[in-house]
PDB file of C-alpha atoms in Angstrom:
ATOM      1  CA  ASP G  15      15.149  12.331  30.481  1.00  0.00           C
ATOM      2  CA  GLY G  16      13.035  14.614  28.354  1.00  0.00           C
ATOM      3  CA  GLY G  17      10.250  12.811  26.128  1.00  0.00           C
ATOM      4  CA  ILE G  18       6.604  12.260  26.116  1.00  0.00           C
ATOM      5  CA  THR G  19       4.363  10.320  28.060  1.00  0.00           C
ATOM      6  CA  GLN G  20       1.512   8.585  26.929  1.00  0.00           C
ATOM      7  CA  SER G  21      -1.081   7.185  29.276  1.00  0.00           C
ATOM      8  CA  PRO G  22      -2.657   5.117  29.539  1.00  0.00           C
ATOM      9  CA  LYS G  23      -1.431   2.647  27.088  1.00  0.00           C
ATOM     10  CA  TYR G  24      -4.308   0.628  27.067  1.00  0.00           C
ATOM     11  CA  LEU G  25      -8.075   2.224  27.209  1.00  0.00           C
ATOM     12  CA  PHE G  26     -11.432   0.259  27.027  1.00  0.00           C
ATOM     13  CA  ARG G  27     -14.164   2.256  26.489  1.00  0.00           C
ATOM     14  CA  LYS G  28     -17.888   1.097  26.270  1.00  0.00           C
ATOM     15  CA  GLU G  29     -20.527   2.513  23.806  1.00  0.00           C
ATOM     16  CA  GLY G  30     -21.621   5.862  24.333  1.00  0.00           C
ATOM     17  CA  GLN G  31     -19.097   7.277  26.907  1.00  0.00           C
ATOM     18  CA  ASN G  32     -16.391   9.748  26.111  1.00  0.00           C
ATOM     19  CA  VAL G  33     -12.045   9.089  27.447  1.00  0.00           C
ATOM     20  CA  THR G  34      -9.856  11.284  27.196  1.00  0.00           C
ATOM     21  CA  LEU G  35      -6.266   9.750  26.909  1.00  0.00           C
ATOM     22  CA  SER G  36      -3.418  11.898  28.703  1.00  0.00           C
ATOM     23  CA  CYS G  37       0.602  12.951  26.640  1.00  0.00           C
ATOM     24  CA  GLU G  38       2.746  14.794  28.199  1.00  0.00           C
ATOM     25  CA  GLN G  39       6.179  16.612  27.101  1.00  0.00           C
ATOM     26  CA  ASN G  40       9.033  17.743  29.322  1.00  0.00           C
ATOM     27  CA  LEU G  41      10.755  18.683  25.822  1.00  0.00           C
ATOM     28  CA  ASN G  42      10.079  22.369  25.976  1.00  0.00           C
ATOM     29  CA  HIS G  43       7.945  21.925  22.139  1.00  0.00           C
ATOM     30  CA  ASP G  44       6.569  24.084  21.058  1.00  0.00           C
ATOM     31  CA  ALA G  45       4.246  21.708  18.609  1.00  0.00           C
ATOM     32  CA  MET G  46       2.641  19.258  19.305  1.00  0.00           C
ATOM     33  CA  TYR G  47       0.272  17.204  17.078  1.00  0.00           C
ATOM     34  CA  TRP G  48      -1.885  13.673  17.543  1.00  0.00           C
ATOM     35  CA  TYR G  49      -2.281  10.864  15.083  1.00  0.00           C
ATOM     36  CA  ARG G  50      -4.987   8.361  15.101  1.00  0.00           C
ATOM     37  CA  GLN G  51      -3.585   4.447  13.083  1.00  0.00           C
ATOM     38  CA  ASP G  52      -5.862   1.364  12.022  1.00  0.00           C
ATOM     39  CA  PRO G  53      -4.273  -2.131  12.292  1.00  0.00           C
ATOM     40  CA  GLY G  54      -1.769  -1.945   8.791  1.00  0.00           C
ATOM     41  CA  GLN G  55      -2.255   1.474   8.029  1.00  0.00           C
ATOM     42  CA  GLY G  56      -0.589   5.115   7.817  1.00  0.00           C
ATOM     43  CA  LEU G  57      -1.340   7.920   9.980  1.00  0.00           C
ATOM     44  CA  ARG G  58      -3.994  10.179   9.867  1.00  0.00           C
ATOM     45  CA  LEU G  59      -3.631  13.666  11.922  1.00  0.00           C
ATOM     46  CA  ILE G  60      -6.893  14.192  14.057  1.00  0.00           C
ATOM     47  CA  TYR G  61      -5.444  17.551  15.702  1.00  0.00           C
ATOM     48  CA  TYR G  62      -2.513  19.910  16.407  1.00  0.00           C
ATOM     49  CA  SER G  63      -1.776  23.135  17.729  1.00  0.00           C
ATOM     50  CA  GLN G  64       1.318  24.856  17.417  1.00  0.00           C
ATOM     51  CA  ILE G  65       1.671  26.900  20.383  1.00  0.00           C
ATOM     52  CA  VAL G  66      -0.552  27.205  23.629  1.00  0.00           C
ATOM     53  CA  ASN G  67      -4.810  28.239  23.604  1.00  0.00           C
ATOM     54  CA  ASP G  68      -4.384  27.261  20.147  1.00  0.00           C
ATOM     55  CA  PHE G  69      -5.075  24.164  17.693  1.00  0.00           C
ATOM     56  CA  GLN G  70      -6.124  23.216  14.677  1.00  0.00           C
ATOM     57  CA  LYS G  71      -7.756  20.997  13.278  1.00  0.00           C
ATOM     58  CA  GLY G  72      -6.964  17.616  10.892  1.00  0.00           C
ATOM     59  CA  ASP G  73      -8.195  15.430   8.359  1.00  0.00           C
ATOM     60  CA  ILE G  74      -9.841  13.473  10.914  1.00  0.00           C
ATOM     61  CA  ALA G  75     -11.424  15.742  13.495  1.00  0.00           C
ATOM     62  CA  GLU G  76     -15.097  14.359  13.992  1.00  0.00           C
ATOM     63  CA  GLY G  77     -15.495  12.987  16.630  1.00  0.00           C
ATOM     64  CA  TYR G  78     -12.389  13.791  18.667  1.00  0.00           C
ATOM     65  CA  SER G  79     -11.122  16.935  20.989  1.00  0.00           C
ATOM     66  CA  VAL G  80      -8.839  18.650  22.316  1.00  0.00           C
ATOM     67  CA  SER G  81      -7.523  21.519  24.729  1.00  0.00           C
ATOM     68  CA  ARG G  82      -4.287  22.964  24.957  1.00  0.00           C
ATOM     69  CA  GLU G  83      -4.090  24.583  28.424  1.00  0.00           C
ATOM     70  CA  LYS G  84       0.351  24.739  28.721  1.00  0.00           C
ATOM     71  CA  LYS G  85       3.250  24.108  26.834  1.00  0.00           C
ATOM     72  CA  GLU G  86       3.065  20.784  27.998  1.00  0.00           C
ATOM     73  CA  SER G  87       0.110  19.596  27.864  1.00  0.00           C
ATOM     74  CA  PHE G  88      -1.885  17.803  24.961  1.00  0.00           C
ATOM     75  CA  PRO G  89      -4.708  16.248  25.767  1.00  0.00           C
ATOM     76  CA  LEU G  90      -7.619  13.861  23.475  1.00  0.00           C
ATOM     77  CA  THR G  91     -10.558  13.472  23.854  1.00  0.00           C
ATOM     78  CA  VAL G  92     -12.134  10.598  22.181  1.00  0.00           C
ATOM     79  CA  THR G  93     -16.596  11.881  21.945  1.00  0.00           C
ATOM     80  CA  SER G  94     -19.219   9.339  21.904  1.00  0.00           C
ATOM     81  CA  ALA G  95     -19.773  10.770  18.126  1.00  0.00           C
ATOM     82  CA  GLN G  96     -16.732   8.929  17.019  1.00  0.00           C
ATOM     83  CA  LYS G  97     -18.408   6.217  16.211  1.00  0.00           C
ATOM     84  CA  ASN G  98     -15.548   3.758  15.321  1.00  0.00           C
ATOM     85  CA  PRO G  99     -12.692   4.678  18.280  1.00  0.00           C
ATOM     86  CA  THR G 100     -10.905   1.319  17.836  1.00  0.00           C
ATOM     87  CA  ALA G 101      -7.310   2.096  16.751  1.00  0.00           C
ATOM     88  CA  PHE G 102      -3.459   2.976  18.123  1.00  0.00           C
ATOM     89  CA  TYR G 103      -3.481   6.743  18.906  1.00  0.00           C
ATOM     90  CA  LEU G 104      -0.035   8.533  19.165  1.00  0.00           C
ATOM     91  CA  CYS G 105       1.039  11.904  19.713  1.00  0.00           C
ATOM     92  CA  ALA G 106       4.055  13.847  18.837  1.00  0.00           C
ATOM     93  CA  SER G 107       5.681  16.440  19.205  1.00  0.00           C
ATOM     94  CA  SER G 108       8.106  18.991  17.359  1.00  0.00           C
ATOM     95  CA  ILE G 109      10.247  21.748  18.640  1.00  0.00           C
ATOM     96  CA  ASP G 110       8.645  25.070  16.761  1.00  0.00           C
ATOM     97  CA  SER G 111       6.599  24.494  13.844  1.00  0.00           C
ATOM     98  CA  ARG G 112       8.328  27.286  11.720  1.00  0.00           C
ATOM     99  CA  GLY G 113      11.128  24.169  11.187  1.00  0.00           C
ATOM    100  CA  LEU G 114      11.637  21.417  11.290  1.00  0.00           C
ATOM    101  CA  GLU G 115      14.742  20.742  11.772  1.00  0.00           C
ATOM    102  CA  TYR G 116      14.380  17.764  14.155  1.00  0.00           C
ATOM    103  CA  GLY G 117      11.655  16.153  12.853  1.00  0.00           C
ATOM    104  CA  TYR G 118       8.934  14.975  15.942  1.00  0.00           C
ATOM    105  CA  THR G 119       9.045  12.925  18.546  1.00  0.00           C
ATOM    106  CA  PHE G 120       6.410  10.333  19.025  1.00  0.00           C
ATOM    107  CA  GLY G 121       5.008   8.830  22.357  1.00  0.00           C
ATOM    108  CA  SER G 122       4.634   4.777  23.102  1.00  0.00           C
ATOM    109  CA  GLY G 123       0.975   5.328  21.966  1.00  0.00           C
ATOM    110  CA  THR G 124      -2.687   4.665  23.605  1.00  0.00           C
ATOM    111  CA  ARG G 125      -4.251   1.272  22.817  1.00  0.00           C
ATOM    112  CA  LEU G 126      -8.148   2.178  22.576  1.00  0.00           C
ATOM    113  CA  THR G 127     -10.890  -0.608  22.084  1.00  0.00           C
ATOM    114  CA  VAL G 128     -14.999   0.268  22.516  1.00  0.00           C
ATOM    115  CA  VAL G 129     -16.135  -2.427  24.581  1.00  0.00           C
TER     116      VAL G 129
ATOM    117  CA  GLU Z   4      -2.470  18.741  -1.931  1.00  0.00           C
ATOM    118  CA  LEU Z   5       0.982  17.507  -0.613  1.00  0.00           C
ATOM    119  CA  LYS Z   6       0.900  14.150  -1.613  1.00  0.00           C
ATOM    120  CA  VAL Z   7       4.040  11.247  -0.388  1.00  0.00           C
ATOM    121  CA  GLU Z   8       4.039   7.789  -2.335  1.00  0.00           C
ATOM    122  CA  GLN Z   9       6.118   5.134  -0.456  1.00  0.00           C
ATOM    123  CA  ASN Z  10       6.527   1.949  -2.941  1.00  0.00           C
ATOM    124  CA  PRO Z  11       6.939  -0.729  -2.382  1.00  0.00           C
ATOM    125  CA  LEU Z  12       4.156  -0.624   0.721  1.00  0.00           C
ATOM    126  CA  PHE Z  13       5.331  -4.507   1.261  1.00  0.00           C
ATOM    127  CA  LEU Z  14       8.287  -5.903   1.207  1.00  0.00           C
ATOM    128  CA  SER Z  15       9.932 -10.002   1.874  1.00  0.00           C
ATOM    129  CA  MET Z  16      12.954 -10.486   0.967  1.00  0.00           C
ATOM    130  CA  GLN Z  17      16.449 -12.829   2.859  1.00  0.00           C
ATOM    131  CA  GLU Z  18      18.813 -11.566   4.877  1.00  0.00           C
ATOM    132  CA  GLY Z  19      21.865 -11.093   3.501  1.00  0.00           C
ATOM    133  CA  LYS Z  20      20.250  -8.860   0.416  1.00  0.00           C
ATOM    134  CA  ASN Z  21      19.898  -5.994  -0.849  1.00  0.00           C
ATOM    135  CA  TYR Z  22      17.167  -3.688  -1.498  1.00  0.00           C
ATOM    136  CA  THR Z  23      15.928  -0.191  -1.316  1.00  0.00           C
ATOM    137  CA  ILE Z  24      12.682   1.544  -0.944  1.00  0.00           C
ATOM    138  CA  TYR Z  25      11.339   4.749  -2.879  1.00  0.00           C
ATOM    139  CA  CYS Z  26       9.635   7.995  -1.817  1.00  0.00           C
ATOM    140  CA  ASN Z  27       7.939   9.763  -3.935  1.00  0.00           C
ATOM    141  CA  TYR Z  28       6.036  13.137  -2.827  1.00  0.00           C
ATOM    142  CA  SER Z  29       4.482  16.096  -5.218  1.00  0.00           C
ATOM    143  CA  THR Z  30       5.321  19.286  -4.905  1.00  0.00           C
ATOM    144  CA  THR Z  31       8.636  20.881  -4.007  1.00  0.00           C
ATOM    145  CA  SER Z  32      10.123  20.178  -0.418  1.00  0.00           C
ATOM    146  CA  ASP Z  33      13.980  20.112   1.075  1.00  0.00           C
ATOM    147  CA  ARG Z  34      12.927  18.233   4.055  1.00  0.00           C
ATOM    148  CA  LEU Z  35      12.184  14.660   4.216  1.00  0.00           C
ATOM    149  CA  TYR Z  36      12.614  12.425   7.322  1.00  0.00           C
ATOM    150  CA  TRP Z  37      12.051   8.519   7.402  1.00  0.00           C
ATOM    151  CA  TYR Z  38      11.124   6.355  10.512  1.00  0.00           C
ATOM    152  CA  ARG Z  39      10.805   3.356  11.892  1.00  0.00           C
ATOM    153  CA  GLN Z  40       7.815   1.844  13.671  1.00  0.00           C
ATOM    154  CA  ASP Z  41       8.078  -1.843  15.306  1.00  0.00           C
ATOM    155  CA  PRO Z  42       4.619  -4.445  15.784  1.00  0.00           C
ATOM    156  CA  GLY Z  43       2.938  -2.434  18.094  1.00  0.00           C
ATOM    157  CA  LYS Z  44       5.232  -0.193  18.864  1.00  0.00           C
ATOM    158  CA  SER Z  45       5.560   3.039  18.458  1.00  0.00           C
ATOM    159  CA  LEU Z  46       7.495   5.390  15.798  1.00  0.00           C
ATOM    160  CA  GLU Z  47      10.881   5.755  15.843  1.00  0.00           C
ATOM    161  CA  SER Z  48      13.152   8.927  13.902  1.00  0.00           C
ATOM    162  CA  LEU Z  49      16.181   6.946  11.598  1.00  0.00           C
ATOM    163  CA  PHE Z  50      17.237   9.341   8.958  1.00  0.00           C
ATOM    164  CA  VAL Z  51      16.104  13.684   8.292  1.00  0.00           C
ATOM    165  CA  LEU Z  52      17.178  15.268   5.273  1.00  0.00           C
ATOM    166  CA  LEU Z  53      17.247  18.210   4.826  1.00  0.00           C
ATOM    167  CA  SER Z  54      19.249  19.350   1.885  1.00  0.00           C
ATOM    168  CA  ASN Z  55      19.265  18.492  -1.707  1.00  0.00           C
ATOM    169  CA  GLY Z  56      21.685  15.502  -2.208  1.00  0.00           C
ATOM    170  CA  ALA Z  57      22.348  14.904   2.141  1.00  0.00           C
ATOM    171  CA  VAL Z  58      22.470  10.865   1.827  1.00  0.00           C
ATOM    172  CA  LYS Z  59      23.308   9.780   5.986  1.00  0.00           C
ATOM    173  CA  GLN Z  60      24.389   6.058   6.456  1.00  0.00           C
ATOM    174  CA  GLU Z  61      23.054   4.104  10.417  1.00  0.00           C
ATOM    175  CA  GLY Z  62      24.155   0.962   9.890  1.00  0.00           C
ATOM    176  CA  ARG Z  63      22.932  -1.257   7.452  1.00  0.00           C
ATOM    177  CA  LEU Z  64      20.338   1.424   6.104  1.00  0.00           C
ATOM    178  CA  MET Z  65      21.087   4.664   3.879  1.00  0.00           C
ATOM    179  CA  ALA Z  66      18.272   7.069   3.340  1.00  0.00           C
ATOM    180  CA  SER Z  67      19.485  10.143   0.393  1.00  0.00           C
ATOM    181  CA  LEU Z  68      17.508  12.871  -0.737  1.00  0.00           C
ATOM    182  CA  ASP Z  69      16.801  14.315  -4.445  1.00  0.00           C
ATOM    183  CA  THR Z  70      14.494  17.552  -3.990  1.00  0.00           C
ATOM    184  CA  LYS Z  71      14.468  18.119  -8.485  1.00  0.00           C
ATOM    185  CA  ALA Z  72      13.352  14.298  -8.312  1.00  0.00           C
ATOM    186  CA  ARG Z  73      10.980  14.518  -5.471  1.00  0.00           C
ATOM    187  CA  LEU Z  74      12.828  11.493  -4.284  1.00  0.00           C
ATOM    188  CA  SER Z  75      13.489   9.864  -1.424  1.00  0.00           C
ATOM    189  CA  THR Z  76      15.380   6.148  -0.784  1.00  0.00           C
ATOM    190  CA  LEU Z  77      16.139   4.030   1.666  1.00  0.00           C
ATOM    191  CA  HIS Z  78      18.596   1.257   1.491  1.00  0.00           C
ATOM    192  CA  ILE Z  79      19.434  -1.309   3.294  1.00  0.00           C
ATOM    193  CA  THR Z  80      22.141  -3.633   2.524  1.00  0.00           C
ATOM    194  CA  ALA Z  81      22.689  -7.186   3.419  1.00  0.00           C
ATOM    195  CA  ALA Z  82      19.748  -7.339   5.258  1.00  0.00           C
ATOM    196  CA  VAL Z  83      19.049  -9.188   8.578  1.00  0.00           C
ATOM    197  CA  HIS Z  84      15.761  -9.459  10.196  1.00  0.00           C
ATOM    198  CA  ASP Z  85      15.979  -7.259  13.112  1.00  0.00           C
ATOM    199  CA  LEU Z  86      14.989  -4.968   9.991  1.00  0.00           C
ATOM    200  CA  SER Z  87      12.104  -6.140   9.654  1.00  0.00           C
ATOM    201  CA  ALA Z  88       9.082  -3.733  10.213  1.00  0.00           C
ATOM    202  CA  THR Z  89       7.187  -0.911   9.100  1.00  0.00           C
ATOM    203  CA  TYR Z  90       9.490   1.848   7.353  1.00  0.00           C
ATOM    204  CA  PHE Z  91       7.634   5.625   6.797  1.00  0.00           C
ATOM    205  CA  CYS Z  92       8.691   8.636   5.224  1.00  0.00           C
ATOM    206  CA  ALA Z  93       7.246  12.179   5.808  1.00  0.00           C
ATOM    207  CA  VAL Z  94       7.555  15.710   3.787  1.00  0.00           C
ATOM    208  CA  ASP Z  95       7.803  18.464   5.326  1.00  0.00           C
ATOM    209  CA  SER Z  96       4.450  20.869   4.143  1.00  0.00           C
ATOM    210  CA  PHE Z  97       7.229  24.136   4.561  1.00  0.00           C
ATOM    211  CA  PRO Z  98       6.720  26.434   2.260  1.00  0.00           C
ATOM    212  CA  LEU Z  99       2.820  24.928   0.722  1.00  0.00           C
ATOM    213  CA  MET Z 100       1.201  26.065   3.992  1.00  0.00           C
ATOM    214  CA  ASP Z 101       1.564  29.593   5.019  1.00  0.00           C
ATOM    215  CA  SER Z 102       1.828  28.604   9.185  1.00  0.00           C
ATOM    216  CA  ASN Z 103       0.200  25.062   9.196  1.00  0.00           C
ATOM    217  CA  TYR Z 104       3.755  23.037   8.819  1.00  0.00           C
ATOM    218  CA  GLN Z 105       3.545  19.755   9.846  1.00  0.00           C
ATOM    219  CA  LEU Z 106       4.927  16.456   8.128  1.00  0.00           C
ATOM    220  CA  ILE Z 107       2.652  14.349   5.353  1.00  0.00           C
ATOM    221  CA  TRP Z 108       3.051  11.082   6.060  1.00  0.00           C
ATOM    222  CA  GLY Z 109       3.868   8.131   3.048  1.00  0.00           C
ATOM    223  CA  ALA Z 110       2.133   5.269   4.117  1.00  0.00           C
ATOM    224  CA  GLY Z 111       4.455   3.494   5.548  1.00  0.00           C
ATOM    225  CA  THR Z 112       6.648   0.014   4.175  1.00  0.00           C
ATOM    226  CA  LYS Z 113       5.838  -2.950   5.931  1.00  0.00           C
ATOM    227  CA  LEU Z 114       9.533  -4.994   5.931  1.00  0.00           C
ATOM    228  CA  ILE Z 115       9.993  -8.732   5.973  1.00  0.00           C
ATOM    229  CA  ILE Z 116      12.835 -10.715   6.387  1.00  0.00           C
ATOM    230  CA  LYS Z 117      13.555 -13.932   6.732  1.00  0.00           C
ATOM    231  CA  PRO Z 118      16.237 -16.020   8.684  1.00  0.00           C
TER     232      PRO Z 118
END
């Protein structure tokens, strides 16, 4: 079955540590997105990528980095520069970026906690 | 700038009652999406509305889109406890953003249905 796989489901980060969240899709989607969700809040866009080897900053990109070396993969690194990283992180994809006929498909999320 | 407003943000209701969630957006768009999120879970696509006057129904939920009024509604008929969740609407930014199409999200409506 096609879908988006995020791993790990839970992640604990020590102060000053970089951590990487994985997002893999086998839907053959061109566009991929990373969102952050704080408790009781909506979605805030961190980064998005419309094609391989290209990505754009979203509304809250500071302290995060991404890469898009393969169509299927869009990993997110939470760097030590992100001072308040505790949140629920959602990865999404869409069939293409020029017409969202079907909307986004979401992964199951990664819950990151600073310890 | 495209803004999306949902109201109410919180709704507590009794089983068997009807209610409507509203999603207003600030500029022209003819694509609107509704998602459901259960506590601690990811987002699940409910409806994709792609034209003015579009109406879609699934069980006790019905969504409609009025692009002239820049309004979508999510109507709940004879609510049951299983419909308790947070509901998000999102609007396609096309054609406002030349090549950076993305969904702009509402803040979400937390719906609690009491037995």
